[in-house]
mmCIF file of C-alpha atoms in Angstrom:
data_model
loop_
_atom_site.group_PDB
_atom_site.id
_atom_site.type_symbol
_atom_site.label_atom_id
_atom_site.label_comp_id
_atom_site.label_asym_id
_atom_site.label_seq_id
_atom_site.Cartn_x
_atom_site.Cartn_y
_atom_site.Cartn_z
ATOM 1 C CA MET A 300 -54.512 -8.297 11.042
ATOM 2 C CA LYS A 301 -57.853 -10.297 9.514
ATOM 3 C CA LEU A 302 -61.311 -10.882 10.819
ATOM 4 C CA ASP A 303 -63.634 -13.142 9.378
ATOM 5 C CA LEU A 304 -67.438 -12.108 8.622
ATOM 6 C CA ALA A 305 -68.864 -14.617 10.515
ATOM 7 C CA SER A 306 -72.310 -14.524 8.463
ATOM 8 C CA PHE A 307 -70.422 -15.879 5.526
ATOM 9 C CA PRO A 308 -67.397 -18.809 5.295
ATOM 10 C CA ALA A 309 -63.728 -17.634 5.880
ATOM 11 C CA PHE A 310 -60.858 -17.942 3.613
ATOM 12 C CA THR A 311 -59.057 -21.148 3.987
ATOM 13 C CA GLY A 312 -56.524 -23.527 2.103
ATOM 14 C CA ALA A 313 -58.724 -25.005 0.052
ATOM 15 C CA ALA A 314 -59.859 -22.017 -2.187
ATOM 16 C CA GLY A 315 -63.156 -23.123 -2.713
ATOM 17 C CA HIS A 316 -63.724 -20.266 -5.239
ATOM 18 C CA GLN A 317 -63.225 -19.440 -8.284
ATOM 19 C CA ALA A 318 -61.636 -15.782 -8.247
ATOM 20 C CA THR A 319 -60.586 -13.386 -5.795
ATOM 21 C CA LEU A 320 -61.530 -9.716 -5.337
ATOM 22 C CA LEU A 321 -60.129 -6.674 -2.909
ATOM 23 C CA LEU A 322 -62.061 -3.650 -2.876
ATOM 24 C CA GLY A 323 -60.789 -0.633 -1.074
ATOM 25 C CA GLY A 324 -62.571 2.875 0.363
ATOM 26 C CA ASP A 325 -61.570 6.017 -0.439
ATOM 27 C CA LEU A 326 -58.004 6.525 -1.387
ATOM 28 C CA CYS A 327 -57.255 10.296 -1.725
ATOM 29 C CA PRO A 328 -53.706 10.779 -2.143
ATOM 30 C CA ILE A 329 -53.180 14.464 -1.202
ATOM 31 C CA ASN A 330 -50.786 16.574 0.796
ATOM 32 C CA ARG A 331 -48.349 14.539 3.147
ATOM 33 C CA TYR A 332 -49.272 11.033 1.114
ATOM 34 C CA GLU A 333 -48.906 12.516 -2.187
ATOM 35 C CA ALA A 334 -45.311 13.841 -1.116
ATOM 36 C CA LYS A 335 -44.418 10.327 0.059
ATOM 37 C CA ILE A 336 -45.311 8.601 -3.294
ATOM 38 C CA LEU A 337 -43.553 11.238 -5.166
ATOM 39 C CA ARG A 338 -40.464 10.491 -3.277
ATOM 40 C CA ASP A 339 -41.215 6.842 -3.560
ATOM 41 C CA GLU A 340 -41.672 6.114 -0.187
ATOM 42 C CA ALA A 341 -44.236 3.457 0.864
ATOM 43 C CA ILE A 342 -47.543 4.688 2.263
ATOM 44 C CA PHE A 343 -48.682 0.908 2.847
ATOM 45 C CA ASP A 344 -46.921 -1.520 5.054
ATOM 46 C CA GLU A 345 -45.834 -4.581 3.691
ATOM 47 C CA ALA A 346 -48.505 -6.794 4.892
ATOM 48 C CA LEU A 347 -51.250 -4.409 3.230
ATOM 49 C CA GLN A 348 -48.550 -4.193 -0.156
ATOM 50 C CA LYS A 349 -48.888 -8.001 0.045
ATOM 51 C CA ALA A 350 -52.624 -8.158 0.125
ATOM 52 C CA PHE A 351 -53.078 -6.240 -2.650
ATOM 53 C CA ARG A 352 -50.868 -8.018 -4.766
ATOM 54 C CA ASP A 353 -52.464 -11.679 -3.256
ATOM 55 C CA ASN A 354 -55.597 -10.774 -5.701
ATOM 56 C CA ASP A 355 -57.121 -11.368 -8.935
ATOM 57 C CA PHE A 356 -59.023 -8.162 -8.947
ATOM 58 C CA CYS A 357 -58.234 -5.194 -7.258
ATOM 59 C CA LEU A 358 -60.422 -1.706 -7.108
ATOM 60 C CA VAL A 359 -60.363 1.295 -5.050
ATOM 61 C CA ASN A 360 -61.939 4.479 -5.021
ATOM 62 C CA LEU A 361 -59.828 7.231 -6.312
ATOM 63 C CA GLU A 362 -61.246 10.529 -4.333
ATOM 64 C CA ALA A 363 -58.993 12.799 -6.183
ATOM 65 C CA PRO A 364 -58.241 13.788 -9.776
ATOM 66 C CA LEU A 365 -55.207 13.230 -11.166
ATOM 67 C CA CYS A 366 -54.465 16.338 -13.017
ATOM 68 C CA ALA A 367 -51.847 19.241 -13.019
ATOM 69 C CA ALA A 368 -51.511 22.160 -10.808
ATOM 70 C CA GLY A 369 -52.747 25.211 -11.529
ATOM 71 C CA LEU A 370 -56.417 24.287 -13.516
ATOM 72 C CA PRO A 371 -59.195 26.067 -12.867
ATOM 73 C CA CYS A 372 -61.255 24.954 -9.588
ATOM 74 C CA ASN A 373 -64.626 24.136 -10.544
ATOM 75 C CA THR A 374 -65.682 25.615 -7.032
ATOM 76 C CA PRO A 375 -65.224 29.436 -6.784
ATOM 77 C CA GLY A 376 -63.189 30.193 -4.057
ATOM 78 C CA GLU A 377 -61.868 27.079 -3.293
ATOM 79 C CA ARG A 378 -58.967 24.473 -3.710
ATOM 80 C CA GLY A 379 -60.724 21.680 -4.770
ATOM 81 C CA LEU A 380 -58.894 17.890 -4.192
ATOM 82 C CA ARG A 381 -55.751 16.485 -6.977
ATOM 83 C CA ALA A 382 -52.795 14.623 -6.965
ATOM 84 C CA ASP A 383 -50.131 14.923 -9.168
ATOM 85 C CA PRO A 384 -50.609 12.051 -12.421
ATOM 86 C CA ALA A 385 -47.562 10.285 -11.435
ATOM 87 C CA VAL A 386 -50.137 8.845 -8.548
ATOM 88 C CA ALA A 387 -51.171 6.362 -11.328
ATOM 89 C CA GLY A 388 -48.156 4.464 -11.766
ATOM 90 C CA TYR A 389 -47.815 4.301 -8.196
ATOM 91 C CA LEU A 390 -51.167 2.614 -8.170
ATOM 92 C CA ARG A 391 -50.418 0.399 -10.942
ATOM 93 C CA GLY A 392 -47.033 -0.792 -8.776
ATOM 94 C CA LEU A 393 -49.153 -1.525 -5.696
ATOM 95 C CA GLY A 394 -51.399 -3.914 -7.568
ATOM 96 C CA VAL A 395 -54.686 -2.315 -8.366
ATOM 97 C CA THR A 396 -56.397 -3.080 -11.006
ATOM 98 C CA ALA A 397 -59.189 -0.347 -11.138
ATOM 99 C CA VAL A 398 -60.242 2.243 -9.913
ATOM 100 C CA GLY A 399 -63.511 3.876 -9.299
ATOM 101 C CA LEU A 400 -64.265 7.728 -10.257
ATOM 102 C CA ALA A 401 -67.841 7.874 -9.039
ATOM 103 C CA ASN A 402 -67.433 10.331 -6.136
ATOM 104 C CA ASN A 403 -67.853 13.708 -4.807
ATOM 105 C CA HIS A 404 -64.619 15.302 -6.504
ATOM 106 C CA ILE A 405 -63.998 13.931 -9.971
ATOM 107 C CA ARG A 406 -65.341 17.241 -11.284
ATOM 108 C CA ASP A 407 -63.271 19.377 -8.625
ATOM 109 C CA PHE A 408 -61.224 20.867 -11.657
ATOM 110 C CA GLY A 409 -63.630 20.439 -14.645
ATOM 111 C CA ASP A 410 -63.760 18.419 -17.887
ATOM 112 C CA GLU A 411 -59.956 19.164 -18.072
ATOM 113 C CA GLY A 412 -59.643 17.847 -14.587
ATOM 114 C CA TYR A 413 -61.250 14.722 -15.715
ATOM 115 C CA ARG A 414 -59.631 14.263 -19.202
ATOM 116 C CA GLN A 415 -56.276 14.286 -17.256
ATOM 117 C CA THR A 416 -57.150 11.946 -14.629
ATOM 118 C CA ALA A 417 -58.479 9.665 -17.333
ATOM 119 C CA ALA A 418 -55.593 9.607 -19.512
ATOM 120 C CA SER A 419 -53.083 9.269 -16.439
ATOM 121 C CA LEU A 420 -55.226 6.194 -15.637
ATOM 122 C CA GLU A 421 -55.258 4.925 -19.244
ATOM 123 C CA ARG A 422 -51.102 5.455 -19.669
ATOM 124 C CA GLN A 423 -50.927 2.950 -16.752
ATOM 125 C CA ARG A 424 -53.245 0.354 -17.982
ATOM 126 C CA LEU A 425 -55.563 1.071 -14.991
ATOM 127 C CA LEU A 426 -59.243 0.858 -15.693
ATOM 128 C CA HIS A 427 -61.749 3.234 -14.234
ATOM 129 C CA THR A 428 -65.471 3.377 -14.171
ATOM 130 C CA GLY A 429 -68.056 5.525 -12.641
ATOM 131 C CA ALA A 430 -67.280 8.727 -14.366
ATOM 132 C CA GLY A 431 -66.963 9.639 -18.113
ATOM 133 C CA ARG A 432 -67.099 12.511 -20.783
ATOM 134 C CA ASN A 433 -70.526 12.613 -20.564
ATOM 135 C CA LEU A 434 -73.600 11.028 -18.457
ATOM 136 C CA THR A 435 -74.044 8.303 -20.883
ATOM 137 C CA GLU A 436 -70.378 7.205 -20.579
ATOM 138 C CA ALA A 437 -70.570 7.991 -16.881
ATOM 139 C CA GLN A 438 -73.089 5.637 -16.514
ATOM 140 C CA GLN A 439 -71.492 2.547 -18.258
ATOM 141 C CA PRO A 440 -70.656 -0.171 -15.876
ATOM 142 C CA LEU A 441 -67.015 -2.088 -16.267
ATOM 143 C CA SER A 442 -67.056 -5.719 -17.823
ATOM 144 C CA VAL A 443 -64.350 -7.182 -16.773
ATOM 145 C CA THR A 444 -62.931 -11.009 -17.186
ATOM 146 C CA VAL A 445 -61.468 -12.611 -13.951
ATOM 147 C CA LYS A 446 -60.384 -15.951 -13.826
ATOM 148 C CA GLY A 447 -63.149 -17.193 -16.460
ATOM 149 C CA LEU A 448 -65.592 -14.956 -14.645
ATOM 150 C CA LYS A 449 -67.486 -12.418 -16.365
ATOM 151 C CA VAL A 450 -67.743 -9.611 -13.492
ATOM 152 C CA CYS A 451 -69.999 -6.575 -13.839
ATOM 153 C CA ILE A 452 -68.760 -3.670 -11.905
ATOM 154 C CA TRP A 453 -71.548 -0.630 -12.022
ATOM 155 C CA ALA A 454 -69.846 2.609 -9.939
ATOM 156 C CA LEU A 455 -72.334 4.811 -8.632
ATOM 157 C CA ALA A 456 -72.090 8.526 -6.902
ATOM 158 C CA GLU A 457 -74.786 10.418 -5.250
ATOM 159 C CA LYS A 458 -75.500 13.644 -6.530
ATOM 160 C CA GLU A 459 -73.762 16.804 -5.440
ATOM 161 C CA LEU A 460 -71.571 19.006 -7.949
ATOM 162 C CA ASN A 461 -69.893 15.825 -9.463
ATOM 163 C CA VAL A 462 -72.316 14.752 -11.494
ATOM 164 C CA ALA A 463 -71.834 14.441 -15.497
ATOM 165 C CA SER A 464 -74.679 16.095 -17.926
ATOM 166 C CA GLU A 465 -75.057 15.237 -21.401
ATOM 167 C CA GLN A 466 -72.842 18.394 -21.979
ATOM 168 C CA ALA A 467 -70.186 17.872 -19.323
ATOM 169 C CA ALA A 468 -67.951 15.187 -17.967
ATOM 170 C CA GLY A 469 -68.250 13.862 -14.175
ATOM 171 C CA SER A 470 -69.453 10.981 -12.496
ATOM 172 C CA SER A 471 -72.636 8.752 -12.820
ATOM 173 C CA TRP A 472 -75.741 9.314 -10.842
ATOM 174 C CA PHE A 473 -76.968 7.126 -7.735
ATOM 175 C CA ARG A 474 -80.576 7.013 -8.476
ATOM 176 C CA PRO A 475 -81.993 3.770 -6.548
ATOM 177 C CA GLY A 476 -85.653 4.143 -8.117
ATOM 178 C CA GLU A 477 -84.182 4.295 -11.876
ATOM 179 C CA ASP A 478 -80.902 1.625 -10.898
ATOM 180 C CA VAL A 479 -82.875 -1.282 -9.721
ATOM 181 C CA HIS A 480 -84.593 -1.500 -13.208
ATOM 182 C CA ALA A 481 -80.931 -1.344 -14.726
ATOM 183 C CA ILE A 482 -79.348 -4.107 -12.087
ATOM 184 C CA ARG A 483 -82.212 -6.343 -13.643
ATOM 185 C CA ASP A 484 -81.007 -5.940 -17.397
ATOM 186 C CA LEU A 485 -77.415 -6.008 -16.137
ATOM 187 C CA ARG A 486 -77.452 -9.315 -13.776
ATOM 188 C CA GLY A 487 -78.336 -11.253 -17.074
ATOM 189 C CA ALA A 488 -75.197 -10.402 -19.126
ATOM 190 C CA CYS A 489 -72.569 -11.356 -16.163
ATOM 191 C CA ASP A 490 -71.460 -14.222 -13.490
ATOM 192 C CA PHE A 491 -71.024 -11.348 -10.785
ATOM 193 C CA LEU A 492 -72.290 -8.294 -10.211
ATOM 194 C CA LEU A 493 -70.934 -5.633 -7.598
ATOM 195 C CA VAL A 494 -72.502 -2.234 -7.521
ATOM 196 C CA TYR A 495 -69.708 -0.076 -5.642
ATOM 197 C CA VAL A 496 -71.512 2.674 -4.148
ATOM 198 C CA HIS A 497 -69.992 6.613 -3.363
ATOM 199 C CA ALA A 498 -72.724 8.035 -0.940
ATOM 200 C CA GLY A 499 -74.420 8.273 2.805
ATOM 201 C CA HIS A 500 -73.988 10.401 5.365
ATOM 202 C CA GLU A 501 -69.825 11.608 6.205
ATOM 203 C CA PHE A 502 -68.807 10.667 9.819
ATOM 204 C CA MET A 503 -71.753 8.705 10.689
ATOM 205 C CA THR A 504 -71.702 5.696 12.377
ATOM 206 C CA THR A 505 -74.500 3.578 10.492
ATOM 207 C CA PRO A 506 -76.046 3.976 7.308
ATOM 208 C CA SER A 507 -79.556 5.979 7.165
ATOM 209 C CA PRO A 508 -82.861 4.537 6.522
ATOM 210 C CA ARG A 509 -82.806 5.391 3.259
ATOM 211 C CA ILE A 510 -79.126 4.109 2.222
ATOM 212 C CA ARG A 511 -80.544 0.824 3.650
ATOM 213 C CA ALA A 512 -83.690 0.415 1.809
ATOM 214 C CA ALA A 513 -81.786 1.234 -1.114
ATOM 215 C CA TYR A 514 -78.480 -0.777 -0.812
ATOM 216 C CA ARG A 515 -81.163 -3.831 -0.246
ATOM 217 C CA GLN A 516 -83.408 -3.140 -3.122
ATOM 218 C CA LEU A 517 -80.190 -3.576 -5.229
ATOM 219 C CA VAL A 518 -79.755 -6.700 -3.679
ATOM 220 C CA ASP A 519 -83.297 -7.736 -4.522
ATOM 221 C CA ALA A 520 -83.294 -6.437 -8.101
ATOM 222 C CA GLY A 521 -79.889 -9.017 -8.688
ATOM 223 C CA ALA A 522 -76.480 -7.290 -7.287
ATOM 224 C CA ASP A 523 -74.435 -10.090 -5.758
ATOM 225 C CA ALA A 524 -72.694 -7.594 -3.318
ATOM 226 C CA VAL A 525 -73.481 -3.716 -2.847
ATOM 227 C CA ILE A 526 -70.230 -1.926 -1.516
ATOM 228 C CA GLY A 527 -70.160 1.622 0.113
ATOM 229 C CA HIS A 528 -67.774 4.223 0.690
ATOM 230 C CA HIS A 529 -68.028 8.036 1.233
ATOM 231 C CA PRO A 530 -68.687 8.470 5.088
ATOM 232 C CA HIS A 531 -65.333 8.552 6.587
ATOM 233 C CA VAL A 532 -65.497 6.170 9.001
ATOM 234 C CA VAL A 533 -66.349 2.331 8.754
ATOM 235 C CA GLN A 534 -70.136 1.088 9.111
ATOM 236 C CA GLY A 535 -71.304 -2.265 9.665
ATOM 237 C CA ALA A 536 -72.112 -5.254 7.165
ATOM 238 C CA GLU A 537 -74.815 -7.888 6.563
ATOM 239 C CA ARG A 538 -75.506 -10.617 4.736
ATOM 240 C CA TYR A 539 -79.019 -10.077 3.054
ATOM 241 C CA LYS A 540 -80.603 -12.569 1.118
ATOM 242 C CA ASP A 541 -77.035 -14.755 0.761
ATOM 243 C CA LYS A 542 -75.380 -11.640 -0.572
ATOM 244 C CA LEU A 543 -72.984 -8.822 1.184
ATOM 245 C CA ILE A 544 -73.879 -5.259 1.975
ATOM 246 C CA ALA A 545 -71.310 -3.543 3.187
ATOM 247 C CA TYR A 546 -72.081 -0.155 3.956
ATOM 248 C CA SER A 547 -69.170 1.925 4.223
ATOM 249 C CA LEU A 548 -65.362 0.832 4.297
ATOM 250 C CA GLY A 549 -63.940 3.985 5.699
ATOM 251 C CA ASN A 550 -60.875 5.736 4.448
ATOM 252 C CA LEU A 551 -58.110 3.752 2.552
ATOM 253 C CA VAL A 552 -55.797 7.459 2.709
ATOM 254 C CA PHE A 553 -56.924 10.809 3.248
ATOM 255 C CA ASP A 554 -54.679 13.453 4.689
ATOM 256 C CA SER A 555 -57.291 16.226 5.034
ATOM 257 C CA SER A 556 -58.510 18.825 8.150
ATOM 258 C CA TYR A 557 -61.772 18.765 7.617
ATOM 259 C CA VAL A 558 -62.298 14.577 7.625
ATOM 260 C CA SER A 559 -59.336 14.098 10.399
ATOM 261 C CA VAL A 560 -60.768 16.262 13.294
ATOM 262 C CA HIS A 561 -63.218 13.663 13.233
ATOM 263 C CA PRO A 562 -63.193 10.442 15.408
ATOM 264 C CA ASP A 563 -62.750 6.975 13.653
ATOM 265 C CA THR A 564 -61.658 8.466 10.462
ATOM 266 C CA ASP A 565 -57.953 6.934 10.921
ATOM 267 C CA THR A 566 -59.540 3.234 10.719
ATOM 268 C CA GLY A 567 -60.647 1.340 7.915
ATOM 269 C CA PHE A 568 -60.972 -2.226 6.044
ATOM 270 C CA LEU A 569 -60.190 -4.030 2.671
ATOM 271 C CA LEU A 570 -62.655 -6.182 1.836
ATOM 272 C CA ARG A 571 -61.495 -9.771 0.254
ATOM 273 C CA LEU A 572 -64.281 -11.492 -1.591
ATOM 274 C CA GLY A 573 -64.036 -15.206 -2.966
ATOM 275 C CA ILE A 574 -66.171 -15.248 -5.729
ATOM 276 C CA SER A 575 -67.878 -17.928 -8.199
ATOM 277 C CA ALA A 576 -70.655 -17.624 -10.451
ATOM 278 C CA ARG A 577 -73.483 -15.639 -8.567
ATOM 279 C CA ARG A 578 -71.970 -16.859 -5.092
ATOM 280 C CA ILE A 579 -69.821 -15.139 -2.447
ATOM 281 C CA GLU A 580 -67.464 -18.102 -1.546
ATOM 282 C CA ALA A 581 -65.653 -16.683 1.386
ATOM 283 C CA VAL A 582 -65.073 -13.236 2.646
ATOM 284 C CA GLU A 583 -62.095 -11.827 4.425
ATOM 285 C CA LEU A 584 -61.742 -8.101 6.296
ATOM 286 C CA ILE A 585 -58.607 -6.828 6.907
ATOM 287 C CA SER A 586 -58.253 -4.071 8.839
ATOM 288 C CA TYR A 587 -55.497 -0.867 9.241
ATOM 289 C CA LYS A 588 -54.963 2.495 10.245
ATOM 290 C CA LEU A 589 -53.781 5.353 9.093
ATOM 291 C CA ARG A 590 -50.986 6.703 11.086
ATOM 292 C CA ASP A 591 -49.387 9.711 12.284
ATOM 293 C CA THR A 592 -46.504 9.007 9.792
ATOM 294 C CA PHE A 593 -48.730 8.921 7.216
ATOM 295 C CA THR A 594 -48.143 5.117 6.449
ATOM 296 C CA VAL A 595 -51.295 2.911 6.560
ATOM 297 C CA THR A 596 -50.456 -0.363 9.060
ATOM 298 C CA THR A 597 -52.498 -3.086 9.810
ATOM 299 C CA LEU A 598 -53.847 -3.417 13.518
ATOM 300 C CA ASP A 599 -51.797 -4.899 16.121
ATOM 301 C CA GLY A 600 -53.492 -6.985 18.546
ATOM 302 C CA ARG A 601 -55.192 -4.814 20.791
ATOM 303 C CA GLU A 602 -56.322 -2.753 18.047
ATOM 304 C CA GLN A 603 -57.691 -5.452 16.227
ATOM 305 C CA ALA A 604 -59.703 -6.623 18.887
ATOM 306 C CA LEU A 605 -61.424 -3.190 19.606
ATOM 307 C CA PHE A 606 -61.612 -2.967 15.897
ATOM 308 C CA ALA A 607 -63.460 -6.418 15.900
ATOM 309 C CA SER A 608 -65.734 -5.421 18.819
ATOM 310 C CA LEU A 609 -66.827 -2.155 17.231
ATOM 311 C CA PHE A 610 -67.083 -3.740 13.640
ATOM 312 C CA ALA A 611 -69.926 -6.387 15.250
ATOM 313 C CA GLU A 612 -71.327 -3.772 17.717
ATOM 314 C CA ARG A 613 -71.861 -1.358 14.210
ATOM 315 C CA SER A 614 -73.143 -4.621 11.852
ATOM 316 C CA SER A 615 -75.468 -5.551 14.220
ATOM 317 C CA ALA A 616 -77.210 -2.445 15.003
ATOM 318 C CA ILE A 617 -78.047 -2.645 10.963
ATOM 319 C CA THR A 618 -80.378 -5.427 11.391
ATOM 320 C CA ASP A 619 -82.114 -4.604 14.665
ATOM 321 C CA ASP A 620 -84.768 -2.091 13.720
ATOM 322 C CA GLN A 621 -84.928 -0.610 16.787
ATOM 323 C CA ARG A 622 -81.509 0.173 17.529
ATOM 324 C CA PHE A 623 -80.676 0.877 13.816
ATOM 325 C CA ARG A 624 -83.304 3.813 14.737
ATOM 326 C CA GLN A 625 -82.005 5.157 17.802
ATOM 327 C CA GLU A 626 -78.250 4.913 15.917
ATOM 328 C CA TRP A 627 -79.507 6.916 13.203
ATOM 329 C CA GLU A 628 -81.113 9.368 15.055
ATOM 330 C CA ARG A 629 -78.095 9.992 17.794
ATOM 331 C CA ASN A 630 -76.172 10.835 14.563
ATOM 332 C CA VAL A 631 -78.512 12.833 12.937
ATOM 333 C CA ALA A 632 -78.284 15.136 16.486
ATOM 334 C CA PHE A 633 -74.507 14.773 16.273
ATOM 335 C CA ARG A 634 -74.427 15.909 12.331
ATOM 336 C CA TRP A 635 -76.916 18.665 13.061
ATOM 337 C CA GLN A 636 -75.067 20.055 16.630
ATOM 338 C CA ASN A 637 -71.694 20.013 14.709
ATOM 339 C CA GLU A 638 -72.431 21.049 11.365
ATOM 340 C CA PHE A 639 -75.591 21.743 9.859
ATOM 341 C CA ARG A 640 -76.874 24.018 12.060
ATOM 342 C CA ALA A 641 -73.834 26.238 11.773
ATOM 343 C CA VAL A 642 -74.571 25.872 7.676
ATOM 344 C CA VAL A 643 -78.183 26.792 7.941
ATOM 345 C CA ASP A 644 -77.748 29.745 10.395
ATOM 346 C CA ASN A 645 -74.840 30.859 8.135
ATOM 347 C CA LEU A 646 -76.910 30.735 4.710
ATOM 348 C CA PRO A 647 -78.848 33.664 4.203
ATOM 349 C CA GLY A 648 -75.879 35.679 5.188
ATOM 350 C CA SER A 649 -73.614 34.107 3.177
ATOM 351 C CA LEU A 650 -76.149 34.188 -0.274
ATOM 352 C CA ARG A 651 -76.102 38.153 0.658
ATOM 353 C CA ASP A 652 -72.312 38.590 0.464
ATOM 354 C CA PRO A 653 -71.121 38.662 -2.836
ATOM 355 C CA ALA A 654 -67.412 38.012 -1.686
ATOM 356 C CA ARG A 655 -68.625 34.404 -1.054
ATOM 357 C CA LEU A 656 -68.085 33.450 -5.007
ATOM 358 C CA ASN A 657 -69.425 29.740 -3.794
ATOM 359 C CA ALA A 658 -72.339 30.307 -1.900
ATOM 360 C CA PRO A 659 -75.035 29.962 -4.286
ATOM 361 C CA ARG A 660 -73.528 26.350 -5.576
ATOM 362 C CA ARG A 661 -73.174 25.758 -1.441
ATOM 363 C CA ALA A 662 -76.547 26.301 -1.246
ATOM 364 C CA ARG A 663 -77.808 24.475 -4.164
ATOM 365 C CA ASN A 664 -75.873 21.213 -3.057
ATOM 366 C CA LEU A 665 -77.706 21.295 0.139
ATOM 367 C CA PHE A 666 -80.608 21.059 -1.106
ATOM 368 C CA ASN A 667 -80.254 19.277 -4.019
ATOM 369 C CA CYS A 668 -78.276 16.149 -3.005
ATOM 370 C CA PRO A 669 -80.804 13.383 -1.017
ATOM 371 C CA THR A 670 -78.680 12.980 1.470
ATOM 372 C CA HIS A 671 -78.267 16.217 2.835
ATOM 373 C CA VAL A 672 -82.396 16.427 2.181
ATOM 374 C CA GLU A 673 -82.292 13.429 4.095
ATOM 375 C CA LEU A 674 -80.441 14.663 7.168
ATOM 376 C CA LEU A 675 -82.345 17.987 7.583
ATOM 377 C CA SER A 676 -85.667 16.699 7.423
ATOM 378 C CA GLN A 677 -84.930 13.994 10.092
ATOM 379 C CA ALA A 678 -83.561 17.121 11.936
ATOM 380 C CA PHE A 679 -86.263 19.052 11.702
ATOM 381 C CA ASP A 680 -88.391 16.370 12.625
ATOM 382 C CA MET A 681 -86.407 15.806 15.414
ATOM 383 C CA MET A 682 -86.666 19.180 16.746
ATOM 384 C CA GLU A 683 -90.260 19.367 16.202
ATOM 385 C CA ALA A 684 -90.513 16.433 18.765
ATOM 386 C CA GLY A 685 -88.218 18.214 20.939
ATOM 387 C CA LEU A 686 -84.963 15.572 20.718
ATOM 388 C CA ILE A 687 -83.018 18.627 19.117
ATOM 389 C CA PRO A 688 -82.560 21.850 20.867
ATOM 390 C CA ARG A 689 -83.739 25.020 18.647
ATOM 391 C CA GLY A 690 -81.111 27.087 20.478
#
């Protein structure tokens, strides 16, 4: 089912735009989705397959390295996310043009995992961006010509255990204070500038104050659209200075018990943009659901009505500052109670236990990742104010 974004023109029979982009969120084709792909079975229904084909350029975030089984995992004592290199051929056949690799799992199998991923994609003539053999390469935007338009895509990721260095492969690095200066330089070199960001708080229904401010600053600096992913759930969108910010598209494909135990992680949307030089001419949301059959399908009438209502509610909360603050604090309390309190409580014991090989890395990630630091700081402020129980 399709949903127009009321603040932008809808797609009509008369094109009114020069090129069509289709953008998807986190595609992690592991476990049972991977098994279906390797058996040559469909994981998207016919309506979604048509949506992937009927565009001039299609970009999704590939959230699992495409590499051989048996590579050493970059996180001691853990399995990491990976999928068979044959998935690249499936994506090419589906109609995907390019994949973003700027995410927190691209280094799950180290330099070799990245190298095999890039090679698998390149064999299938799939473009990729947002990761590289070193940080300089990872930070490079992708520039493509789509129906005569020069489109620049800058894929960025929050700093966790994933980012590249000058000596190691990995993801780009989302650094809002520095990124705005680079945006100004990129702006003059393209007709349409898309910033594609893997950042924010998992399972939260609203972006944080830091993320909202950062995405708006990217538009202020010259981005035509800022598209977010990583939270695993749908967040709202806004028209900001005649540009589009979509804070989280939700999951596209994901089979993980860590993710699926949380509500609403089985719903997401593709974003279809009709663009011309420096303008968004039309916007359409194509919503879907990840079914128990490990097939992603469009929504029926009742599901679509519920999705439209939920999306409108989450979008309106972004632009109403009082509601935005209330939703942010509600989400912080939820995440503190359901995950972060246990992480903090268990931290001393896990660091003292030599059998917990990954404990120092996890602790460093907790305090190095700006998103985690923001949540912890807010949780402690709310605890001090009596809004979160200390027991």
